[in-house]
XYZ file of C-alpha atoms in Angstrom:
229
model
C 28.541 5.608 -19.685
C 31.292 4.638 -17.273
C 31.793 0.876 -16.532
C 30.554 -0.121 -13.018
C 33.794 -2.160 -12.295
C 35.725 1.041 -11.720
C 36.752 1.385 -8.240
C 36.970 4.650 -6.595
C 38.095 6.618 -4.205
C 35.860 7.066 -0.809
C 33.751 10.362 -2.076
C 36.413 10.872 -5.311
C 32.573 12.338 -7.020
C 31.807 14.523 -4.313
C 35.679 15.772 -4.141
C 35.699 16.515 -7.782
C 32.758 18.338 -8.056
C 32.392 20.438 -4.725
C 36.408 21.572 -5.691
C 33.642 23.382 -8.634
C 31.118 24.574 -6.823
C 28.637 21.513 -8.809
C 27.045 18.670 -7.074
C 26.553 15.584 -6.898
C 23.487 13.794 -7.559
C 23.477 9.914 -5.310
C 21.001 7.106 -6.256
C 19.890 3.967 -4.910
C 16.844 1.851 -3.809
C 15.634 -0.838 -1.142
C 13.378 -3.500 -1.786
C 14.865 -5.157 -5.331
C 15.449 -8.752 -3.163
C 12.503 -8.715 -1.487
C 9.319 -11.072 -2.265
C 6.884 -8.581 -1.079
C 5.881 -5.209 -1.083
C 7.494 -2.203 -3.183
C 10.657 -1.036 -4.156
C 11.415 2.243 -3.146
C 14.350 4.310 -4.675
C 15.665 7.709 -3.799
C 17.887 10.021 -5.940
C 19.781 12.816 -2.781
C 21.799 15.448 -3.473
C 24.268 16.776 -0.881
C 25.634 20.542 0.494
C 28.253 22.008 -0.844
C 30.828 20.202 1.596
C 28.542 18.804 4.108
C 28.868 15.833 5.689
C 27.863 13.521 8.256
C 29.047 10.636 10.614
C 26.750 8.053 10.122
C 26.606 8.652 6.342
C 27.383 4.794 4.596
C 25.420 1.177 4.266
C 22.468 1.658 5.202
C 22.834 -2.331 5.637
C 25.102 -1.326 8.348
C 23.041 0.473 10.545
C 21.267 -0.082 13.428
C 17.406 1.402 13.397
C 17.975 4.647 15.965
C 21.638 5.222 13.054
C 19.705 5.030 10.415
C 16.960 7.904 11.951
C 20.279 9.923 12.950
C 21.107 10.219 9.690
C 17.170 10.616 7.525
C 16.829 12.742 9.899
C 19.875 14.894 9.171
C 19.689 14.374 4.869
C 15.597 15.889 4.569
C 16.994 18.861 7.178
C 19.595 20.201 4.800
C 19.459 17.644 1.628
C 17.775 17.455 -1.744
C 16.062 14.491 -2.232
C 12.871 12.932 -4.270
C 11.460 9.175 -3.449
C 9.862 7.120 -5.955
C 7.896 3.647 -5.517
C 6.960 1.170 -8.037
C 4.533 -0.974 -5.780
C 4.636 -5.583 -6.507
C 1.864 -5.490 -9.262
C 4.791 -3.239 -10.847
C 7.832 -5.646 -10.055
C 5.806 -8.648 -11.358
C 3.913 -7.071 -14.661
C 7.753 -5.618 -15.955
C 10.413 -7.809 -13.956
C 12.287 -6.293 -10.759
C 15.425 -4.849 -13.383
C 13.483 -3.285 -15.701
C 10.839 -1.604 -12.313
C 14.837 -0.736 -10.458
C 16.031 0.911 -13.753
C 11.945 2.795 -14.073
C 11.547 3.913 -10.881
C 14.725 5.702 -10.425
C 14.998 7.096 -13.919
C 11.821 9.020 -11.624
C 13.110 9.634 -9.212
C 15.912 11.256 -10.747
C 12.854 13.082 -12.278
C 11.355 14.372 -9.540
C 15.032 15.574 -7.682
C 16.335 17.577 -10.967
C 12.460 20.118 -11.704
C 12.919 21.051 -7.654
C 16.891 21.947 -8.304
C 17.684 24.870 -5.838
C 20.004 25.921 -8.256
C 21.254 25.714 -11.853
C 20.880 22.396 -13.417
C 23.944 22.873 -15.637
C 25.814 22.985 -11.393
C 25.225 19.163 -11.179
C 27.860 16.978 -12.963
C 27.586 13.726 -11.554
C 24.530 11.588 -11.065
C 25.843 8.549 -9.239
C 24.192 5.400 -8.341
C 24.502 2.416 -7.530
C 24.597 -0.997 -9.397
C 21.954 -0.455 -12.204
C 23.128 0.974 -15.885
C 21.251 4.187 -15.311
C 19.947 5.669 -18.657
C 19.115 9.343 -18.941
C 16.940 11.045 -22.076
C 18.500 13.880 -23.327
C 15.426 15.906 -21.828
C 17.470 15.329 -18.605
C 21.120 15.725 -19.058
C 23.022 18.893 -20.615
C 26.689 18.369 -22.126
C 29.189 18.571 -18.937
C 27.297 15.747 -17.031
C 28.100 12.671 -16.418
C 26.466 9.166 -14.861
C 28.339 6.645 -13.282
C 27.512 3.012 -11.969
C 29.453 1.218 -9.576
C 28.983 -1.161 -6.654
C 28.961 -0.936 -2.980
C 28.112 2.569 -4.025
C 27.086 3.204 -0.296
C 30.803 2.848 0.607
C 32.421 5.086 -2.296
C 29.817 7.442 -1.965
C 28.178 10.209 0.460
C 25.012 10.305 -1.792
C 24.532 7.145 -2.449
C 24.605 5.993 1.214
C 22.053 9.139 2.027
C 19.873 7.360 -1.027
C 20.164 4.775 0.265
C 19.264 5.627 3.739
C 16.227 8.055 2.457
C 15.619 4.642 0.321
C 15.614 2.055 3.337
C 13.955 4.328 5.657
C 10.900 5.743 3.870
C 10.348 1.474 3.258
C 10.535 0.176 6.414
C 8.064 2.532 7.593
C 6.190 1.804 4.715
C 5.660 -1.740 5.700
C 5.605 -1.090 9.366
C 2.067 0.474 8.493
C 1.407 -1.900 6.125
C 1.767 -4.940 8.598
C -1.634 -4.665 10.933
C -3.309 -5.153 7.994
C -1.898 -8.351 7.002
C -0.956 -9.426 10.559
C -0.313 -13.650 9.338
C 2.524 -12.375 7.677
C 5.552 -10.078 9.942
C 6.064 -7.383 7.576
C 7.080 -5.483 10.350
C 9.698 -8.018 11.264
C 11.466 -8.913 8.338
C 10.227 -6.202 5.524
C 8.784 -8.786 3.300
C 12.574 -10.415 2.557
C 12.554 -14.076 2.971
C 13.487 -15.059 6.491
C 13.038 -18.282 8.018
C 9.278 -15.989 10.008
C 8.315 -15.070 6.204
C 8.511 -18.120 4.295
C 6.559 -20.351 7.539
C 3.765 -17.854 6.723
C 3.631 -18.482 2.977
C 3.550 -21.979 3.550
C 0.742 -21.559 6.188
C -1.325 -18.830 4.517
C -0.011 -18.630 0.710
C 1.025 -15.400 -0.996
C -0.888 -12.213 0.124
C -2.447 -9.401 -1.912
C 1.622 -7.658 -1.315
C 3.621 -10.434 -2.907
C 5.757 -10.012 -6.230
C 4.133 -13.999 -7.752
C 6.551 -13.920 -10.407
C 9.339 -13.797 -6.883
C 7.453 -17.024 -5.147
C 6.835 -18.826 -8.443
C 11.243 -18.547 -8.697
C 11.240 -19.111 -5.664
C 8.514 -22.325 -5.331
C 10.715 -23.821 -8.451
C 14.272 -23.728 -6.419
C 12.702 -25.423 -2.987
C 11.324 -28.045 -5.588
C 15.023 -29.020 -6.529
C 15.444 -28.916 -3.942
C 12.703 -31.824 -2.825
C 11.245 -29.376 -0.817
C 7.449 -29.285 -2.057
C 5.831 -25.613 -0.592
C 1.769 -26.244 -0.863
C 1.795 -22.539 -1.780
C 3.779 -23.016 -4.879
């Protein structure tokens, strides 16, 4: 496993792989820091020597930009999605849940590759030190993880876009089932509106209880008692 604090030029792995007619798999997650809802992971392989001007950090994009990029990725790229619900986060903690879900997304992608497995040269992951079982790797496959992956690798950026759009759409659909919490607006993140809804109504069936307990302790330390915690 390569150290995550190494800095690479833009599309360093893509350029190296594509030069040898090989491929890169980018992996990223969305929803790790939310108080409610699932963690969504995507794994994406961009076609050789292909690019799109909106392949960038999904957090820095407008809704319309993400939708355009999502349309391009789903049309031209090989991708997979894995989702872990809030109960899984409470059971295994967010760190382990994220790693498990990344593995599921990766394995799902490998099982539907449109080319020989040996042609996959790099797996690049945003921040998380993903370890892949031997049955899903080969002698020439390299796995790298590093911070700010969406800004370094278009493959990771594409994964972040797929994960972000997928999760946002899911929370928007769920919103009507829990109208008091405005999930369609804040997507489960700890915004002021979300915190106010929690203070007024308590946690819903979609909330991560382990996150709320930690949040409650922090608020208590600040002498701000919240009844739901």
